[in-house]
Coordinates of C-alpha atoms in Angstrom, one line a residue:
M1 CA 120.4 -102.2 80.1
R2 CA 124.1 -102.2 80.8
N3 CA 126.3 -101.8 77.7
C4 CA 130.0 -102.4 77.3
I5 CA 131.9 -100.9 74.4
A6 CA 134.7 -103.3 74.0
V7 CA 137.7 -101.8 72.1
Y8 CA 140.3 -104.0 70.5
T9 CA 143.7 -102.3 70.5
C10 CA 147.0 -104.0 69.4
W11 CA 150.5 -103.1 70.7
T12 CA 154.0 -104.3 70.5
T13 CA 157.1 -104.0 72.7
G14 CA 159.2 -104.9 69.7
K15 CA 160.1 -108.3 71.1
D16 CA 156.8 -110.0 71.5
G17 CA 156.1 -111.3 68.0
A18 CA 153.0 -109.2 67.7
W19 CA 153.7 -108.5 64.0
E20 CA 153.0 -112.1 63.2
L21 CA 149.7 -112.2 65.2
Y22 CA 148.1 -108.9 64.4
D23 CA 147.8 -106.6 61.4
H24 CA 149.3 -103.3 62.7
P25 CA 150.4 -103.3 66.3
T26 CA 151.5 -99.9 67.6
P27 CA 154.9 -99.6 69.2
V28 CA 154.5 -99.0 72.9
S29 CA 156.7 -95.9 72.6
Q30 CA 153.8 -94.3 70.6
E31 CA 150.2 -93.4 71.4
G32 CA 148.7 -94.7 68.2
E33 CA 145.0 -94.3 67.5
V34 CA 143.6 -94.7 71.0
P35 CA 143.6 -91.0 72.0
R36 CA 141.7 -90.1 68.7
M37 CA 139.1 -92.8 69.4
L38 CA 138.6 -91.8 73.1
A39 CA 138.3 -88.1 72.1
N40 CA 135.7 -89.2 69.6
F41 CA 133.8 -91.0 72.4
V42 CA 133.8 -87.9 74.5
K43 CA 132.5 -85.9 71.5
R44 CA 129.7 -88.4 71.0
G45 CA 128.8 -88.1 74.7
I46 CA 129.4 -91.8 75.4
K47 CA 128.4 -92.7 78.9
D48 CA 128.6 -96.5 78.6
H49 CA 131.4 -98.5 80.1
V50 CA 134.5 -98.7 77.8
L51 CA 136.8 -101.7 77.9
L52 CA 140.2 -101.5 76.2
F53 CA 141.4 -105.0 75.6
P54 CA 145.0 -105.0 74.3
G55 CA 146.7 -107.7 72.3
P56 CA 148.9 -108.8 73.8
T57 CA 148.5 -107.8 77.4
N58 CA 151.5 -107.2 79.7
P59 CA 152.3 -104.7 82.5
V60 CA 154.1 -102.3 80.1
I61 CA 151.2 -102.1 77.6
E62 CA 148.6 -102.0 80.4
K63 CA 150.2 -99.0 82.2
H64 CA 150.7 -97.2 78.9
L65 CA 147.0 -97.5 78.0
Q66 CA 145.9 -96.6 81.6
K67 CA 148.0 -93.4 81.3
I68 CA 146.3 -92.5 78.1
A69 CA 142.8 -93.4 79.3
K70 CA 143.1 -91.1 82.4
R71 CA 143.2 -88.1 80.2
F72 CA 139.6 -88.6 79.1
P73 CA 136.3 -88.1 81.1
L74 CA 135.1 -91.6 80.3
D75 CA 134.3 -94.8 82.2
V76 CA 137.3 -96.7 80.9
H77 CA 138.9 -99.9 82.1
V78 CA 142.0 -101.5 80.6
L79 CA 141.9 -105.3 80.6
T80 CA 144.9 -106.6 82.6
G81 CA 146.6 -109.9 83.3
E82 CA 145.0 -109.8 86.8
D83 CA 141.6 -109.5 85.2
I84 CA 142.3 -112.5 83.1
K85 CA 143.4 -114.5 86.1
G86 CA 140.2 -113.5 87.9
I87 CA 138.1 -114.6 85.0
W88 CA 139.9 -118.0 84.8
K89 CA 139.5 -118.5 88.5
A90 CA 135.8 -117.8 88.3
L91 CA 135.5 -120.3 85.4
M92 CA 137.4 -123.0 87.3
K93 CA 135.2 -122.5 90.3
A94 CA 132.1 -123.0 88.1
G95 CA 133.5 -126.2 86.7
F96 CA 134.8 -125.1 83.3
P97 CA 137.3 -127.8 82.0
S98 CA 140.9 -127.0 83.0
S99 CA 142.0 -128.7 79.8
Y100 CA 141.4 -125.4 77.9
E101 CA 143.9 -123.4 79.9
D102 CA 146.4 -123.7 77.0
V103 CA 144.2 -121.6 74.8
F104 CA 143.1 -119.2 77.5
N105 CA 145.3 -116.3 76.2
M106 CA 145.4 -113.3 73.9
N107 CA 147.4 -114.9 71.0
M108 CA 144.6 -114.9 68.4
Y109 CA 141.9 -112.4 67.4
G110 CA 139.1 -114.8 68.5
R111 CA 140.7 -115.2 72.0
L112 CA 141.0 -111.4 72.3
R113 CA 137.3 -111.0 71.4
N114 CA 136.3 -113.8 73.8
M115 CA 138.2 -112.3 76.6
S116 CA 136.2 -109.1 76.2
L117 CA 133.0 -111.2 76.2
M118 CA 134.1 -113.0 79.3
Y119 CA 134.8 -109.7 81.0
A120 CA 131.3 -108.5 80.1
I121 CA 129.7 -111.8 81.2
T122 CA 131.4 -111.9 84.6
R123 CA 130.4 -108.3 85.2
G124 CA 126.8 -108.6 84.1
F125 CA 126.7 -106.5 81.0
D126 CA 123.6 -107.0 78.7
N127 CA 125.2 -105.9 75.4
V128 CA 128.7 -105.7 74.0
I129 CA 129.5 -103.4 71.2
Q130 CA 132.8 -104.4 69.5
V131 CA 134.8 -101.6 68.0
D132 CA 138.5 -101.2 67.1
D133 CA 140.9 -98.4 68.1
D134 CA 141.4 -97.3 64.4
E135 CA 137.8 -96.3 64.1
I136 CA 135.7 -93.3 65.1
I137 CA 131.9 -92.9 65.4
D138 CA 130.8 -90.1 63.1
D139 CA 127.1 -91.2 63.2
P140 CA 125.4 -89.5 66.2
S141 CA 122.8 -92.2 66.1
Y142 CA 125.2 -95.1 66.1
M143 CA 124.4 -96.5 69.6
K144 CA 120.7 -96.4 68.8
K145 CA 121.2 -98.2 65.6
A146 CA 123.6 -100.8 67.1
L147 CA 121.2 -101.8 69.8
G148 CA 117.8 -100.8 68.4
D149 CA 116.9 -104.1 66.8
M150 CA 117.9 -106.4 69.7
G151 CA 115.0 -108.6 70.6
K152 CA 113.1 -108.0 67.3
K153 CA 112.1 -110.8 65.0
F154 CA 113.9 -111.6 61.7
K155 CA 112.6 -114.5 59.6
G156 CA 111.0 -116.1 62.6
K157 CA 114.1 -115.8 64.9
T158 CA 115.0 -113.2 67.5
I159 CA 117.9 -110.8 66.7
Y160 CA 120.6 -110.9 69.3
G161 CA 123.6 -110.0 67.1
K162 CA 124.3 -107.7 64.2
S163 CA 127.1 -106.2 62.2
G164 CA 127.3 -103.0 60.3
Y165 CA 130.0 -101.9 57.9
Y166 CA 133.0 -99.5 57.6
I167 CA 133.3 -96.2 55.7
D168 CA 136.8 -95.2 54.9
A169 CA 138.3 -91.7 54.7
K170 CA 137.1 -91.4 51.1
G171 CA 133.5 -92.4 52.0
S172 CA 133.7 -95.8 50.4
K173 CA 131.7 -98.7 52.0
F174 CA 134.0 -101.3 50.7
Y175 CA 137.1 -102.9 52.2
D176 CA 140.6 -101.9 51.2
G177 CA 143.3 -104.3 52.6
Q178 CA 146.0 -102.1 51.2
V179 CA 147.3 -105.2 49.3
K180 CA 150.0 -104.2 46.8
V181 CA 149.9 -107.5 44.7
P182 CA 147.2 -108.1 42.1
F183 CA 146.5 -111.7 43.2
E184 CA 144.7 -113.6 40.4
T185 CA 144.1 -116.7 42.5
W186 CA 143.7 -115.0 45.9
P187 CA 141.2 -112.2 45.3
K188 CA 140.3 -111.9 49.0
D189 CA 139.4 -108.2 49.1
D190 CA 137.4 -108.4 45.9
L191 CA 135.4 -111.3 47.1
F192 CA 134.8 -109.9 50.6
N193 CA 133.5 -106.7 48.9
A194 CA 131.3 -108.8 46.6
A195 CA 129.7 -110.4 49.7
V196 CA 129.1 -107.0 51.3
K197 CA 127.6 -105.7 48.0
Q198 CA 125.2 -108.6 48.0
A199 CA 124.1 -107.7 51.6
F200 CA 123.4 -104.2 50.4
Q201 CA 121.4 -105.4 47.4
R202 CA 119.0 -107.3 49.6
K203 CA 115.8 -105.6 50.8
G204 CA 116.8 -103.9 54.0
P205 CA 117.8 -102.3 56.2
I206 CA 118.1 -105.6 58.2
T207 CA 119.3 -108.5 56.0
D208 CA 121.1 -111.8 56.1
C209 CA 124.8 -111.8 56.0
H210 CA 127.7 -114.2 55.6
V211 CA 130.5 -111.9 56.6
A212 CA 131.0 -109.3 59.3
F213 CA 133.1 -106.4 60.3
G214 CA 134.8 -107.2 63.6
G215 CA 135.1 -103.5 64.6
N216 CA 131.4 -102.9 64.1
M217 CA 129.4 -105.7 65.9
A218 CA 126.8 -105.6 68.6
I219 CA 126.0 -108.7 70.6
N220 CA 123.3 -109.3 73.3
S221 CA 124.0 -111.5 76.3
K222 CA 121.4 -114.0 75.1
L223 CA 123.8 -114.7 72.3
F224 CA 127.2 -114.3 73.8
L225 CA 126.3 -116.4 76.8
H226 CA 126.0 -119.3 74.4
V227 CA 128.2 -118.6 71.4
P228 CA 131.9 -117.7 71.7
Y229 CA 134.3 -116.7 69.0
D230 CA 136.7 -119.4 67.9
Q231 CA 139.1 -120.0 70.7
I232 CA 141.1 -122.9 69.3
A233 CA 142.8 -122.4 66.0
L234 CA 141.4 -119.5 64.0
P235 CA 144.2 -116.9 63.5
R236 CA 142.0 -114.2 62.0
G237 CA 138.5 -113.8 60.5
E238 CA 136.9 -114.4 63.8
D239 CA 134.2 -111.9 63.0
D240 CA 132.9 -113.8 59.9
D241 CA 133.2 -117.1 61.7
Y242 CA 131.1 -115.7 64.6
V243 CA 128.2 -115.2 62.2
I244 CA 128.5 -118.8 61.0
Q245 CA 128.7 -120.2 64.6
A246 CA 125.7 -118.1 65.7
H247 CA 123.6 -119.4 62.8
Y248 CA 124.8 -122.9 63.6
K249 CA 123.5 -122.5 67.1
G250 CA 120.1 -121.3 65.8
F251 CA 120.5 -117.6 66.4
A252 CA 119.6 -114.8 64.0
Y253 CA 122.7 -112.7 63.3
V254 CA 122.0 -109.9 60.8
F255 CA 123.6 -107.2 58.8
D256 CA 122.4 -103.6 59.2
Q257 CA 122.6 -101.4 56.2
N258 CA 122.4 -98.3 58.3
M259 CA 125.0 -99.2 61.0
W260 CA 128.4 -97.8 60.2
V261 CA 131.6 -96.5 61.6
T262 CA 134.5 -94.6 60.0
H263 CA 137.6 -96.8 59.6
L264 CA 140.9 -95.0 59.6
P265 CA 143.7 -97.7 59.8
P266 CA 147.3 -96.8 59.7
K267 CA 149.1 -97.3 56.3
R268 CA 150.7 -100.7 55.9
G269 CA 154.1 -100.7 54.2
K270 CA 155.5 -104.1 55.1
R271 CA 154.7 -107.6 56.2
F272 CA 151.8 -108.2 53.7
W273 CA 152.9 -111.9 53.8
A274 CA 151.9 -112.2 57.5
R275 CA 148.3 -111.5 56.8
M276 CA 148.3 -113.9 53.9
R277 CA 149.9 -116.6 56.1
S278 CA 147.2 -116.2 58.7
D279 CA 144.6 -116.4 55.9
V280 CA 145.8 -119.7 54.5
R281 CA 145.8 -121.2 57.9
R282 CA 142.4 -119.8 58.5
F283 CA 140.8 -121.2 55.4
K284 CA 142.4 -124.7 55.9
Y285 CA 141.0 -124.8 59.4
L286 CA 137.6 -123.5 58.4
R287 CA 137.3 -126.0 55.6
E288 CA 137.5 -128.8 58.1
K289 CA 135.2 -127.1 60.6
M290 CA 132.5 -126.5 58.1
K291 CA 132.6 -130.2 57.2
L292 CA 131.9 -131.0 60.9
L293 CA 129.1 -128.5 60.9
G294 CA 127.6 -130.0 57.8
V295 CA 128.0 -126.7 55.9
Q296 CA 129.1 -126.4 52.3
G297 CA 131.4 -123.6 51.4
K298 CA 129.1 -122.7 48.5
D299 CA 126.2 -122.1 51.0
L300 CA 128.3 -119.4 52.7
G301 CA 128.3 -116.9 49.8
V302 CA 130.9 -115.9 47.3
F303 CA 133.7 -115.3 49.8
F304 CA 133.9 -118.6 51.6
G305 CA 132.5 -120.4 48.6
Y306 CA 135.7 -119.6 46.8
F307 CA 138.3 -120.3 49.5
L308 CA 136.8 -123.3 51.3
Q309 CA 137.4 -125.7 48.4
D310 CA 139.8 -128.6 47.8
D311 CA 142.0 -126.5 45.5
L312 CA 142.7 -124.0 48.3
E313 CA 146.4 -125.0 48.5
Q314 CA 146.9 -124.7 44.7
K315 CA 145.4 -121.2 44.8
A316 CA 147.6 -120.2 47.7
V317 CA 150.8 -121.5 46.1
T318 CA 150.2 -119.7 42.9
A319 CA 149.4 -116.4 44.6
F320 CA 152.4 -116.6 47.0
T321 CA 154.8 -117.5 44.2
Q322 CA 153.7 -114.5 42.2
A323 CA 154.1 -112.2 45.2
A324 CA 157.6 -113.5 45.9
Q325 CA 158.6 -112.9 42.3
L326 CA 157.2 -109.3 42.5
Y327 CA 159.1 -108.5 45.7
I328 CA 162.4 -110.3 45.1
D329 CA 164.3 -107.3 43.9
S330 CA 162.6 -104.5 45.8
D331 CA 162.0 -106.1 49.2
P332 CA 163.8 -109.5 49.7
E333 CA 162.4 -109.8 53.2
E334 CA 158.9 -109.5 52.0
A335 CA 159.7 -112.0 49.2
K336 CA 161.1 -114.4 51.8
G337 CA 157.9 -114.1 53.9
F338 CA 155.8 -115.1 50.9
L339 CA 158.1 -118.1 50.1
G340 CA 157.5 -119.2 53.7
N341 CA 153.8 -119.0 53.0
I342 CA 154.1 -121.6 50.3
H343 CA 155.5 -124.1 52.9
V344 CA 152.5 -123.3 55.2
A345 CA 150.1 -123.8 52.3
L346 CA 151.6 -127.2 51.4
E347 CA 151.6 -128.6 55.0
S348 CA 149.7 -131.9 55.1
N349 CA 147.7 -131.1 58.2
R350 CA 144.0 -131.8 57.4
E351 CA 143.7 -134.3 60.2
E352 CA 145.3 -131.9 62.7
M353 CA 142.9 -129.1 61.6
R354 CA 140.0 -131.5 61.9
K355 CA 140.9 -132.4 65.5
K356 CA 141.3 -128.7 66.4
A357 CA 137.8 -128.0 64.8
E358 CA 136.4 -130.9 66.9
R359 CA 137.9 -129.3 70.0
Q360 CA 136.3 -125.9 69.1
L361 CA 132.9 -127.5 68.9
R362 CA 133.4 -129.1 72.4
F363 CA 134.6 -125.7 73.6
M364 CA 131.4 -124.1 72.3
D365 CA 129.3 -126.7 74.3
H366 CA 131.3 -125.9 77.5
W367 CA 130.9 -122.2 76.9
S368 CA 127.2 -122.5 76.6
K369 CA 127.0 -124.6 79.8
Y370 CA 129.3 -122.6 82.1
M371 CA 129.1 -119.0 81.0
P372 CA 125.6 -118.6 82.4
K373 CA 127.0 -119.9 85.8
V374 CA 129.5 -117.0 86.0
E375 CA 127.3 -114.2 84.8
G376 CA 127.8 -111.2 87.0
V377 CA 130.0 -113.1 89.6
L378 CA 132.8 -110.5 89.6
A379 CA 130.4 -107.6 89.6
R380 CA 128.7 -109.0 92.7
K381 CA 132.1 -109.0 94.4
G382 CA 132.6 -105.3 93.7
R383 CA 135.0 -105.7 90.9
A384 CA 133.1 -104.1 88.0

């Protein structure tokens, strides 16, 4: 079995708007977390192929990462613009609709993840293990746990995808978004942790799940050849959404109570409004997509059951108003960002979101049809 460890790493040149797309992009003048992660891979004796896929990708960032990667005795490839062109060319040759070229980029988390899947598909990898550069593998049995259940049965279906969880520097299993504002109507972190707690309360170690950790996911080709991440309009939360889409397509996607990585994100001091803006767009879009899928928010657990409701906009406006009031004296720019979020929350764009969701469902159908046709095509040409 050929495995690809696909590592998401986010960077900024300072003029590319990355701060509005990603949580904590590293200035290209620094080295960030990548050296720590690669050193950890060496320590763990990783022999599998490692893909670094940067968001965004451009020659400056590519060369910077290539320079870092050369210092480590690993099989590392940095995804480049040329790779992306090669993948698109292969898809076009196979008949993939050219009408999706406008979303064939690295401008959203789901598109980043999909590009790593397409890299793996066109080079014939059997499994993709998704991790992020602000993590390290402290469990010497991690790879065995990540891949050990592939092909086994779970409630009558075969497991081809799974997620584990994060442990932070203090040993906690629960998520800390470093949010400084005690949102009464936007308890996102609390509800996400409640969903994780429910997964741990089920008889395990393999259980059902409604949420996932994007930096700790394992996916077999039998799944990723047919189910992509959201390519169209989901600004973040692509990991949780992947679980929903996998279930919708009839696959077993599970949570492993024993599969963990250590999460060591850099401290956030500013731009909390940016994540919240992405979230309100995310939930408005998902609310329409779930309707198309015939899925009720309440059937997706406590997290989505709270946000995917008709009072979403009211909850958002209340939370963002409170945040703006809190920051108005100490950080006017942060307050301004939250006030801008109110405008985003109040946009009357349900029809637009529904059309985008319909396009995503068509994209999924095209993915399932054409990805098997390009499996291994670039590896066969000696480009692995």
